[in-house]
Short mmCIF file of C-alpha atoms and ligand atoms in Angstrom, two decimals:
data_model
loop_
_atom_site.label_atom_id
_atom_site.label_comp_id
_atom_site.label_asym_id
_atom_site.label_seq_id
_atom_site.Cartn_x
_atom_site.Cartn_y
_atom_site.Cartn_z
CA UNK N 1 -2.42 30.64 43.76
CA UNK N 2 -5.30 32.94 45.36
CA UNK N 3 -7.09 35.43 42.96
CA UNK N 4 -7.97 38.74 43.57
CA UNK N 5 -11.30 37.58 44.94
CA UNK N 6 -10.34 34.98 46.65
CA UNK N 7 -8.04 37.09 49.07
CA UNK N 8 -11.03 38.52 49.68
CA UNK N 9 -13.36 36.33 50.26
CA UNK N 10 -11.09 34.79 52.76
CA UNK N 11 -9.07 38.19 54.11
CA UNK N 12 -10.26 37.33 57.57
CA UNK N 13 -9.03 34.32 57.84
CA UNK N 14 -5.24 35.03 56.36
CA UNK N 15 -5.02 37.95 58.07
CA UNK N 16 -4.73 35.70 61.34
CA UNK N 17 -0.83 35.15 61.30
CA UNK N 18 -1.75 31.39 62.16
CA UNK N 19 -3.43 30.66 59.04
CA UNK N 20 -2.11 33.13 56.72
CA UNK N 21 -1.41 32.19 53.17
CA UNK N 22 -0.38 29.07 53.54
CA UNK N 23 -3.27 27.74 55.82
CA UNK N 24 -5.79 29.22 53.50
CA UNK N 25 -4.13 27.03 50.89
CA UNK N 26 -3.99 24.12 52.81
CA UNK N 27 -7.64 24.45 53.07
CA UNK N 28 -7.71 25.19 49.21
CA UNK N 29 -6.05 21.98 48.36
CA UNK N 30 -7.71 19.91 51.09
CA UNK N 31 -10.67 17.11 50.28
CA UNK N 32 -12.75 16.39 53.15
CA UNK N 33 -15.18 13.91 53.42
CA UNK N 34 -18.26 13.99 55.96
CA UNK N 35 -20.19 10.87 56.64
CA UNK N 36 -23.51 12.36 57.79
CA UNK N 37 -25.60 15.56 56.30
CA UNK N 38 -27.29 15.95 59.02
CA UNK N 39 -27.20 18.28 62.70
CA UNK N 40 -23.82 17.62 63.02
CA UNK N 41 -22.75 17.22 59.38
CA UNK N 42 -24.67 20.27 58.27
CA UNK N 43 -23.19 23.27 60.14
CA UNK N 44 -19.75 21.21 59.85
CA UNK N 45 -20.04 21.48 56.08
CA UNK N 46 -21.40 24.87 55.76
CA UNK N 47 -18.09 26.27 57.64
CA UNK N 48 -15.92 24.13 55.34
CA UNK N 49 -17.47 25.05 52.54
CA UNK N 50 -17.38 28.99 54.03
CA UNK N 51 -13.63 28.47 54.95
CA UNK N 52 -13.30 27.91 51.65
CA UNK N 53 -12.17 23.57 51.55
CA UNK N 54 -11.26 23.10 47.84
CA UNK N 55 -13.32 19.82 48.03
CA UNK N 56 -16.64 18.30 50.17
CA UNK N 57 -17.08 14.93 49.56
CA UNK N 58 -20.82 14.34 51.04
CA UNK N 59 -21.83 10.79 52.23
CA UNK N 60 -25.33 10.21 53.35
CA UNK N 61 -28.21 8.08 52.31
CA UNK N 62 -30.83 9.66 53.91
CA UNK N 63 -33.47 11.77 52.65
CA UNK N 64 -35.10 14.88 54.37
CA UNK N 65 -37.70 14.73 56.59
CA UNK N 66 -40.15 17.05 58.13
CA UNK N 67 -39.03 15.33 61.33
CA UNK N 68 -35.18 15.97 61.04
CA UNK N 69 -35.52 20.07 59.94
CA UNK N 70 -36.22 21.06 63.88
CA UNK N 71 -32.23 20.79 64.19
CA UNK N 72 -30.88 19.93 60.86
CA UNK N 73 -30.59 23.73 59.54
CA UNK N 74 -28.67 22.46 56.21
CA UNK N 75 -31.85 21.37 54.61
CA UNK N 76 -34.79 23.90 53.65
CA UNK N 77 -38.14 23.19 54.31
CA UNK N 78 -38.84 22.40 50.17
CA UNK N 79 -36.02 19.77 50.85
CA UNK N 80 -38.42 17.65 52.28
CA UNK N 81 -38.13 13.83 50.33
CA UNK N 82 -34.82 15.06 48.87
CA UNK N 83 -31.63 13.01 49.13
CA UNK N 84 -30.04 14.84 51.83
CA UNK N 85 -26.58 15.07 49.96
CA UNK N 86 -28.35 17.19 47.11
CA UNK N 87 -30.34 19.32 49.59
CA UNK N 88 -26.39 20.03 51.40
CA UNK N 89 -25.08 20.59 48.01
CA UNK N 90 -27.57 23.29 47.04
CA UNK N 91 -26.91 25.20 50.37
CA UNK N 92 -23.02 24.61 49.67
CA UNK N 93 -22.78 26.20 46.53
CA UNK N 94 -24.58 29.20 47.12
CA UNK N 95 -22.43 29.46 50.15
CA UNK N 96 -19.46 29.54 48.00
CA UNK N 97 -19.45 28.20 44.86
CA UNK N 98 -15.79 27.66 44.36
CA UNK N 99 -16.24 24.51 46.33
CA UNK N 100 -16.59 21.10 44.58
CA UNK N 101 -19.12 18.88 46.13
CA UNK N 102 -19.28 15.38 45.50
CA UNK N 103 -22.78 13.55 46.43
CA UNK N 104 -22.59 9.94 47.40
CA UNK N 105 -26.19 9.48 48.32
CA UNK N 106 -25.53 5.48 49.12
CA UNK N 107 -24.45 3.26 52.31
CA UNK N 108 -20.50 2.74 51.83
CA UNK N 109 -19.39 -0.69 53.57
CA UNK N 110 -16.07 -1.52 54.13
CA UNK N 111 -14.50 -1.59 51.03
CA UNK N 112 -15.70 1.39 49.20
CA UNK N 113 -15.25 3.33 52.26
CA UNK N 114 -11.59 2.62 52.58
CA UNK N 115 -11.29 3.11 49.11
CA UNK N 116 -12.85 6.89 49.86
CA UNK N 117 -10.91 7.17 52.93
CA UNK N 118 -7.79 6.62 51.47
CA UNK N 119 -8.31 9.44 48.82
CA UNK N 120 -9.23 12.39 51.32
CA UNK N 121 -7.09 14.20 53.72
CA UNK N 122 -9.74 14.32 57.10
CA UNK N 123 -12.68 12.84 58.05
CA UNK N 124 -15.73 14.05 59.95
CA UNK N 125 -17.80 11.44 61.48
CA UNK N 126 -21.01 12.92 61.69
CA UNK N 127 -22.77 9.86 61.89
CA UNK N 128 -25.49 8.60 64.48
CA UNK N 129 -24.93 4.71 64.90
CA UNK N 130 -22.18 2.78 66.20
CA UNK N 131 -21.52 -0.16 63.52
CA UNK N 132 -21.16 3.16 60.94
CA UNK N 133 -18.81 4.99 63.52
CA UNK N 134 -16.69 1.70 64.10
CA UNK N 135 -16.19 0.86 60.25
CA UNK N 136 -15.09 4.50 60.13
CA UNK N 137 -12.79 3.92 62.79
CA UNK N 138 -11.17 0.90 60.94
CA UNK N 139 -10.94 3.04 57.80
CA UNK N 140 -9.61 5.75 59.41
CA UNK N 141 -6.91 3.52 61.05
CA UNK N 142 -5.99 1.85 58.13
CA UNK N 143 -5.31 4.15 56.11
CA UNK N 144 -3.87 6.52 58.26
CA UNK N 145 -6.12 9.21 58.08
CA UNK N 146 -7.56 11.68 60.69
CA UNK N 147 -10.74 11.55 61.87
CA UNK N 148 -12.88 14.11 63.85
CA UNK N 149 -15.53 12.54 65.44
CA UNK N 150 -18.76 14.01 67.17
CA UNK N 151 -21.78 13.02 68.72
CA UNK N 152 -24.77 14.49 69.93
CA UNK N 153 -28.51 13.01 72.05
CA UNK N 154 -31.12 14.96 74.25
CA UNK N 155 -28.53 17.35 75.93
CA UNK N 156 -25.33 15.31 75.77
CA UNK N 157 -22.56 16.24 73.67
CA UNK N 158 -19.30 14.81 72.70
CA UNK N 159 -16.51 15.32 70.17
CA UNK N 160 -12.70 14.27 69.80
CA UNK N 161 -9.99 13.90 67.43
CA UNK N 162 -8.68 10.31 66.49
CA UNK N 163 -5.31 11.22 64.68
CA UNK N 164 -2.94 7.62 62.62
CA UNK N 165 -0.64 9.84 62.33
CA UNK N 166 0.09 10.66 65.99
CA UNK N 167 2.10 8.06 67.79
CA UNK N 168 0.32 8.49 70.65
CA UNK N 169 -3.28 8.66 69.45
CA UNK N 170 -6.16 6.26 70.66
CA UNK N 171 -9.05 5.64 67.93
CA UNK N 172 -12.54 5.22 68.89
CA UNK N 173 -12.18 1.57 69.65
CA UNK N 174 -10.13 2.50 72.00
CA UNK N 175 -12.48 4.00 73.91
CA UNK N 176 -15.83 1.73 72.94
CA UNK N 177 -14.44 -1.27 72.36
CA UNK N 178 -16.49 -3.71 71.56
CA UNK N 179 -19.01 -2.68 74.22
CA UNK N 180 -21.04 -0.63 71.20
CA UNK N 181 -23.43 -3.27 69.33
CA UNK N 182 -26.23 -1.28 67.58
CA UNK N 183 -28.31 -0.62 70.35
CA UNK N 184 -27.40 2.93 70.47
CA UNK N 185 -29.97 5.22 71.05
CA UNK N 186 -30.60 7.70 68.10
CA UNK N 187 -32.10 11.32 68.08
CA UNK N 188 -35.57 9.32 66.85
CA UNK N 189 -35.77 7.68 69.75
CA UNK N 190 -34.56 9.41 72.29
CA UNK N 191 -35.24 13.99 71.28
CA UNK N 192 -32.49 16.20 70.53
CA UNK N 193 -32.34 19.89 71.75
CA UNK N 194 -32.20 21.68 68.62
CA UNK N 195 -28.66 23.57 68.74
CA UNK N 196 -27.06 21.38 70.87
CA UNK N 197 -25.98 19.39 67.08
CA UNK N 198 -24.55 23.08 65.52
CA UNK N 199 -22.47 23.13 68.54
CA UNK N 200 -20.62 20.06 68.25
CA UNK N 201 -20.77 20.21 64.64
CA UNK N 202 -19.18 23.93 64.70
CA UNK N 203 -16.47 22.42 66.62
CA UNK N 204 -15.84 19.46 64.20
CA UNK N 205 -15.19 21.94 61.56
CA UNK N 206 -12.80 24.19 64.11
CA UNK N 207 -10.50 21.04 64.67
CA UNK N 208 -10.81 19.41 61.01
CA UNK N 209 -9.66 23.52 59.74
CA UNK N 210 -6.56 23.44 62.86
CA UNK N 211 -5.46 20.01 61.48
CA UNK N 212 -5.64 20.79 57.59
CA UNK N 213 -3.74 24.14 58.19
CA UNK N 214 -1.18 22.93 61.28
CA UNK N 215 -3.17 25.26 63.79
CA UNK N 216 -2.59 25.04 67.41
CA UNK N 217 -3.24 21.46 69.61
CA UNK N 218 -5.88 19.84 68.45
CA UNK N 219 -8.15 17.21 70.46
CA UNK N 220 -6.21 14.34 69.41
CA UNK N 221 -6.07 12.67 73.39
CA UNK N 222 -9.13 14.09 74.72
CA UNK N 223 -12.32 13.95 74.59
CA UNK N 224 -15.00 16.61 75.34
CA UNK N 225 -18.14 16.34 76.71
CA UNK N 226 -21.01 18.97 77.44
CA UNK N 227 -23.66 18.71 79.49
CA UNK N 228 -25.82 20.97 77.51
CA UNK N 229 -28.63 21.57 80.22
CA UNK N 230 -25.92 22.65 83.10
CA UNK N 231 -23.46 23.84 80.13
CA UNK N 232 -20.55 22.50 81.46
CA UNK N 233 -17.87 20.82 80.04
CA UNK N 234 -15.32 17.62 80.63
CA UNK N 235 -12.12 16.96 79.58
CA UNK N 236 -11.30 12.87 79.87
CA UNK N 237 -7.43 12.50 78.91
CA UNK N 238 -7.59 9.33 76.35
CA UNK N 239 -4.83 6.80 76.25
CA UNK N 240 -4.23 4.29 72.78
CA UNK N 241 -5.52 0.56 74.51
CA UNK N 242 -2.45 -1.29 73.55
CA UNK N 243 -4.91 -4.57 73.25
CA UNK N 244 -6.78 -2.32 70.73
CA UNK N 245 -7.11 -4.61 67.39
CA UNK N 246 -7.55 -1.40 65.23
CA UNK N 247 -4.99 0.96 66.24
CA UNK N 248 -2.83 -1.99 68.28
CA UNK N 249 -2.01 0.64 71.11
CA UNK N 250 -0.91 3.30 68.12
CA UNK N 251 2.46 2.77 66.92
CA UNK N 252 2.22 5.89 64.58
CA UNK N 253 2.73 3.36 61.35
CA UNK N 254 -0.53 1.64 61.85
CA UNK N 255 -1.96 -0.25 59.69
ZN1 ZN G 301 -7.51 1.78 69.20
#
């Protein structure tokens, strides 16, 4: 399956006996798609994309802004005004340009973003508003597809893994509910300290690559959070909320 310069190009990560040939494969084969090109989206991609995931499907409808480029090391400086999807792309594929990138630079409501969902293998929410990560959620759910999710404000960081197919996996409702209206604060209103977003979006791309190739536990069940100015971090055990009208307590054939 793997050329010459393929086993190259990824010789350090087969040589690990538990990715090996057939992990580097899975990742091969895999399409990923990452709502988000952004702090956490960014460095997320660009170790996909370095790890060599056969497909990157990019969802963002943002442009770049001088504003964003103080954390958001995807984008160059002459990015500036460009959709941000392109400006990912171009830094993709000169990373390595055996990856296929598809750009949707557009908004996708429920629907079309099941209809996405459903056609990828893992999702990274790398999103920064709640009605985006909820509708996410519910695709995720439905369709019974896992989802890594981060987050990331002033020093504060947080990631987990919401996983259909484990029986007993919560999903984000779970743990929000219905408490989340919009009101969340973003990185515009509130500052972001600059590599606090590579961090969590580094570790979005370690659990989406242990999931695609079968590595190790993932963080399906917990959630981590770092307190960034102390650097400390939690673990918070997470339970499915059997009243939960996404994931209905997980019964491992939802939805
Ligand atoms: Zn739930």
């Amino acid at each position: 399956m793997l050329n010459d310069q393929q086993l190259l190009r990824y010789s350090r990560s087969i040589m690990l006996p538990e990715v090996d040939i057939a992990g580097q494969d899975a990742w091969c084969n895999a399409r990923v798609l990452i709502l988000g090109l952004g702090g956490l989206g960014g460095p997320a991609a660009a170790y996909l994309a370095a790890a060599g995931v056969g497909e990157l499907i990019l969802v963002d409808d943002d442009r770049v802004e001088l504003s964003n480029l103080q954390r958001q090391v995807i984008h160059s400086h002459e990015a500036c005004g460009e959709a941000k999807v392109a400006s990912a792309a171009v830094t993709l594929s000169a990373i390595n340009p055996d990856v296929r990138v598809t750009q949707l630079a557009e908004r996708l409501e429920e629907d079309a973003l099941r209809a996405w969902v459903e056609q990828v293998d893992l999702v990274l929410d790398c999103s920064d508003n709640f009605k985006t990560r909820f509708a996410l959620n519910r695709a995720c759910f439905a369709s019974g597809t896992p989802l890594v999710s981060g987050a990331a404000i002033r020093f504060d960081g947080q990631i987990s893994v919401y996983d259909p197919r484990q029986p007993d996996s919560p999903c984000y409702q779970c743990l929000y509910g219905r408490g989340g209206d919009d009101e969340a604060m973003t990185c515009s209103e509130s500052g972001v300290f600059p590599p606090l977003v590579g961090v969590i979006g580094s570790m979005q791309a370690m659990e989406a690559l242990k999931l695609l190739a079968g590595v190790g536990e993932t963080l399906t069940g917990r959630l981590l959070l770092l307190d960034g100015k102390r650097m400390q971090w939690r673990s918070l055990k997470l339970r499915p909320d059997p009243e939960c009208p996404i994931c209905k307590g997980n019964t491992q054939d939802a939805g």
